[in-house]
Amino acid sequence: MTGLKATRDRDAARVPVLGLTVLYDARCSLCTFLRDWLGKQPQLVPLRLVPAGSEQARALFPSLDHRATLDEITVVGDGGQVYRGAAAWVVCLWALREHRPLAHRLSTPAGARLAKGAMLAAAKWRSAHVQQGWGGGAYRRGDGWVYEPGAGWTYQPPGCDSGSCSTR
């Protein structure tokens, strides 16, 4: 975890967190799914959900490395605390009424290993899907099949620019 300096009137070491800003990748289907899920949960600590790298994020947190926030979930506390990766997920769960007990379990040494494993699995899934062109919109395969969340699978045959088209 890394942190930004808290403002003078807030001592981040002693003052409770009264709000969290979750920076998520708006181009990632997994990230937007989790953003929607977080937004629907009863919250003990209010969560503000902001697209990472956006103008809003840059205005709110000018000293953050915004390129890094697109690579890894980042959560910023109202006292200047910055959480990344597994710690960010644990603090998100901690903010939710029904998931705070789970956050406490994940904050133990054994739970931290589990949280890190879950983050690594999500990162692997995300990396594979981003490389394949899956960003929350249409997923296009090289063979002409396209998946669009609202319409399902459709077939769009490749063009015949070369003059030799397959008839399959």
PDB file of N, CA, C and O in Angstrom, residues 83-112:
ATOM      1  N   TYR A  83      -5.209   2.768  -1.391  1.00  0.00           N
ATOM      2  CA  TYR A  83      -5.150   1.313  -1.359  1.00  0.00           C
ATOM      3  C   TYR A  83      -5.100   0.823  -2.799  1.00  0.00           C
ATOM      4  O   TYR A  83      -5.832   1.321  -3.652  1.00  0.00           O
ATOM      5  N   ARG A  84      -4.260  -0.170  -3.052  1.00  0.00           N
ATOM      6  CA  ARG A  84      -4.155  -0.741  -4.403  1.00  0.00           C
ATOM      7  C   ARG A  84      -4.253  -2.264  -4.316  1.00  0.00           C
ATOM      8  O   ARG A  84      -3.930  -2.856  -3.301  1.00  0.00           O
ATOM      9  N   GLY A  85      -4.679  -2.870  -5.426  1.00  0.00           N
ATOM     10  CA  GLY A  85      -4.694  -4.327  -5.527  1.00  0.00           C
ATOM     11  C   GLY A  85      -5.604  -4.969  -4.504  1.00  0.00           C
ATOM     12  O   GLY A  85      -6.729  -4.539  -4.266  1.00  0.00           O
ATOM     13  N   ALA A  86      -5.097  -6.044  -3.877  1.00  0.00           N
ATOM     14  CA  ALA A  86      -5.905  -6.812  -2.924  1.00  0.00           C
ATOM     15  C   ALA A  86      -6.372  -5.953  -1.763  1.00  0.00           C
ATOM     16  O   ALA A  86      -7.506  -6.083  -1.298  1.00  0.00           O
ATOM     17  N   ALA A  87      -5.519  -5.044  -1.287  1.00  0.00           N
ATOM     18  CA  ALA A  87      -5.912  -4.160  -0.180  1.00  0.00           C
ATOM     19  C   ALA A  87      -7.102  -3.286  -0.584  1.00  0.00           C
ATOM     20  O   ALA A  87      -7.972  -2.994   0.240  1.00  0.00           O
ATOM     21  N   ALA A  88      -7.151  -2.876  -1.853  1.00  0.00           N
ATOM     22  CA  ALA A  88      -8.272  -2.062  -2.328  1.00  0.00           C
ATOM     23  C   ALA A  88      -9.572  -2.859  -2.276  1.00  0.00           C
ATOM     24  O   ALA A  88     -10.614  -2.339  -1.882  1.00  0.00           O
ATOM     25  N   TRP A  89      -9.506  -4.136  -2.679  1.00  0.00           N
ATOM     26  CA  TRP A  89     -10.715  -4.961  -2.624  1.00  0.00           C
ATOM     27  C   TRP A  89     -11.153  -5.185  -1.187  1.00  0.00           C
ATOM     28  O   TRP A  89     -12.346  -5.155  -0.882  1.00  0.00           O
ATOM     29  N   VAL A  90     -10.211  -5.408  -0.299  1.00  0.00           N
ATOM     30  CA  VAL A  90     -10.565  -5.637   1.103  1.00  0.00           C
ATOM     31  C   VAL A  90     -11.223  -4.393   1.683  1.00  0.00           C
ATOM     32  O   VAL A  90     -12.242  -4.482   2.376  1.00  0.00           O
ATOM     33  N   VAL A  91     -10.689  -3.205   1.379  1.00  0.00           N
ATOM     34  CA  VAL A  91     -11.291  -1.987   1.923  1.00  0.00           C
ATOM     35  C   VAL A  91     -12.669  -1.732   1.296  1.00  0.00           C
ATOM     36  O   VAL A  91     -13.569  -1.218   1.968  1.00  0.00           O
ATOM     37  N   CYS A  92     -12.873  -2.128   0.040  1.00  0.00           N
ATOM     38  CA  CYS A  92     -14.222  -2.024  -0.559  1.00  0.00           C
ATOM     39  C   CYS A  92     -15.202  -2.922   0.187  1.00  0.00           C
ATOM     40  O   CYS A  92     -16.324  -2.502   0.503  1.00  0.00           O
ATOM     41  N   LEU A  93     -14.793  -4.159   0.466  1.00  0.00           N
ATOM     42  CA  LEU A  93     -15.662  -5.073   1.220  1.00  0.00           C
ATOM     43  C   LEU A  93     -15.927  -4.548   2.619  1.00  0.00           C
ATOM     44  O   LEU A  93     -17.031  -4.679   3.149  1.00  0.00           O
ATOM     45  N   TRP A  94     -14.904  -3.941   3.222  1.00  0.00           N
ATOM     46  CA  TRP A  94     -15.032  -3.372   4.559  1.00  0.00           C
ATOM     47  C   TRP A  94     -16.091  -2.264   4.580  1.00  0.00           C
ATOM     48  O   TRP A  94     -16.784  -2.079   5.579  1.00  0.00           O
ATOM     49  N   ALA A  95     -16.255  -1.558   3.486  1.00  0.00           N
ATOM     50  CA  ALA A  95     -17.229  -0.467   3.409  1.00  0.00           C
ATOM     51  C   ALA A  95     -18.669  -0.972   3.284  1.00  0.00           C
ATOM     52  O   ALA A  95     -19.607  -0.203   3.496  1.00  0.00           O
ATOM     53  N   LEU A  96     -18.839  -2.259   2.955  1.00  0.00           N
ATOM     54  CA  LEU A  96     -20.174  -2.811   2.713  1.00  0.00           C
ATOM     55  C   LEU A  96     -20.731  -3.497   3.959  1.00  0.00           C
ATOM     56  O   LEU A  96     -20.041  -4.294   4.598  1.00  0.00           O
ATOM     57  N   ARG A  97     -21.976  -3.202   4.282  1.00  0.00           N
ATOM     58  CA  ARG A  97     -22.594  -3.735   5.493  1.00  0.00           C
ATOM     59  C   ARG A  97     -22.542  -5.254   5.548  1.00  0.00           C
ATOM     60  O   ARG A  97     -22.132  -5.838   6.556  1.00  0.00           O
ATOM     61  N   GLU A  98     -22.918  -5.915   4.480  1.00  0.00           N
ATOM     62  CA  GLU A  98     -23.019  -7.373   4.508  1.00  0.00           C
ATOM     63  C   GLU A  98     -21.674  -8.076   4.314  1.00  0.00           C
ATOM     64  O   GLU A  98     -21.600  -9.293   4.477  1.00  0.00           O
ATOM     65  N   HIS A  99     -20.632  -7.347   3.969  1.00  0.00           N
ATOM     66  CA  HIS A  99     -19.352  -7.983   3.669  1.00  0.00           C
ATOM     67  C   HIS A  99     -18.213  -7.552   4.595  1.00  0.00           C
ATOM     68  O   HIS A  99     -17.078  -7.982   4.413  1.00  0.00           O
ATOM     69  N   ARG A 100     -18.518  -6.729   5.600  1.00  0.00           N
ATOM     70  CA  ARG A 100     -17.469  -6.297   6.522  1.00  0.00           C
ATOM     71  C   ARG A 100     -16.847  -7.475   7.273  1.00  0.00           C
ATOM     72  O   ARG A 100     -15.621  -7.521   7.412  1.00  0.00           O
ATOM     73  N   PRO A 101     -17.612  -8.468   7.724  1.00  0.00           N
ATOM     74  CA  PRO A 101     -16.971  -9.618   8.391  1.00  0.00           C
ATOM     75  C   PRO A 101     -15.973 -10.333   7.466  1.00  0.00           C
ATOM     76  O   PRO A 101     -14.898 -10.743   7.912  1.00  0.00           O
ATOM     77  N   LEU A 102     -16.309 -10.461   6.191  1.00  0.00           N
ATOM     78  CA  LEU A 102     -15.387 -11.071   5.243  1.00  0.00           C
ATOM     79  C   LEU A 102     -14.122 -10.222   5.102  1.00  0.00           C
ATOM     80  O   LEU A 102     -13.010 -10.750   5.053  1.00  0.00           O
ATOM     81  N   ALA A 103     -14.277  -8.913   5.063  1.00  0.00           N
ATOM     82  CA  ALA A 103     -13.111  -8.024   4.974  1.00  0.00           C
ATOM     83  C   ALA A 103     -12.188  -8.215   6.167  1.00  0.00           C
ATOM     84  O   ALA A 103     -10.964  -8.235   6.014  1.00  0.00           O
ATOM     85  N   HIS A 104     -12.760  -8.380   7.350  1.00  0.00           N
ATOM     86  CA  HIS A 104     -11.934  -8.611   8.541  1.00  0.00           C
ATOM     87  C   HIS A 104     -11.173  -9.927   8.422  1.00  0.00           C
ATOM     88  O   HIS A 104      -9.996 -10.002   8.776  1.00  0.00           O
ATOM     89  N   ARG A 105     -11.827 -10.970   7.897  1.00  0.00           N
ATOM     90  CA  ARG A 105     -11.131 -12.256   7.708  1.00  0.00           C
ATOM     91  C   ARG A 105     -10.031 -12.129   6.656  1.00  0.00           C
ATOM     92  O   ARG A 105      -8.963 -12.719   6.787  1.00  0.00           O
ATOM     93  N   LEU A 106     -10.291 -11.362   5.588  1.00  0.00           N
ATOM     94  CA  LEU A 106      -9.286 -11.196   4.529  1.00  0.00           C
ATOM     95  C   LEU A 106      -8.131 -10.295   4.950  1.00  0.00           C
ATOM     96  O   LEU A 106      -7.100 -10.261   4.281  1.00  0.00           O
ATOM     97  N   SER A 107      -8.289  -9.587   6.052  1.00  0.00           N
ATOM     98  CA  SER A 107      -7.201  -8.719   6.517  1.00  0.00           C
ATOM     99  C   SER A 107      -6.207  -9.461   7.415  1.00  0.00           C
ATOM    100  O   SER A 107      -5.197  -8.890   7.815  1.00  0.00           O
ATOM    101  N   THR A 108      -6.471 -10.728   7.713  1.00  0.00           N
ATOM    102  CA  THR A 108      -5.522 -11.544   8.473  1.00  0.00           C
ATOM    103  C   THR A 108      -4.426 -12.035   7.525  1.00  0.00           C
ATOM    104  O   THR A 108      -4.603 -12.003   6.304  1.00  0.00           O
ATOM    105  N   PRO A 109      -3.299 -12.538   8.053  1.00  0.00           N
ATOM    106  CA  PRO A 109      -2.243 -13.048   7.156  1.00  0.00           C
ATOM    107  C   PRO A 109      -2.744 -14.145   6.211  1.00  0.00           C
ATOM    108  O   PRO A 109      -2.443 -14.125   5.018  1.00  0.00           O
ATOM    109  N   ALA A 110      -3.531 -15.094   6.716  1.00  0.00           N
ATOM    110  CA  ALA A 110      -4.050 -16.158   5.849  1.00  0.00           C
ATOM    111  C   ALA A 110      -5.062 -15.591   4.846  1.00  0.00           C
ATOM    112  O   ALA A 110      -5.059 -15.960   3.674  1.00  0.00           O
ATOM    113  N   GLY A 111      -5.919 -14.701   5.303  1.00  0.00           N
ATOM    114  CA  GLY A 111      -6.904 -14.086   4.419  1.00  0.00           C
ATOM    115  C   GLY A 111      -6.257 -13.225   3.347  1.00  0.00           C
ATOM    116  O   GLY A 111      -6.732 -13.167   2.212  1.00  0.00           O
ATOM    117  N   ALA A 112      -5.162 -12.561   3.696  1.00  0.00           N
ATOM    118  CA  ALA A 112      -4.457 -11.722   2.722  1.00  0.00           C
ATOM    119  C   ALA A 112      -3.930 -12.560   1.565  1.00  0.00           C
ATOM    120  O   ALA A 112      -3.954 -12.116   0.412  1.00  0.00           O
TER     121      ALA A 112
END
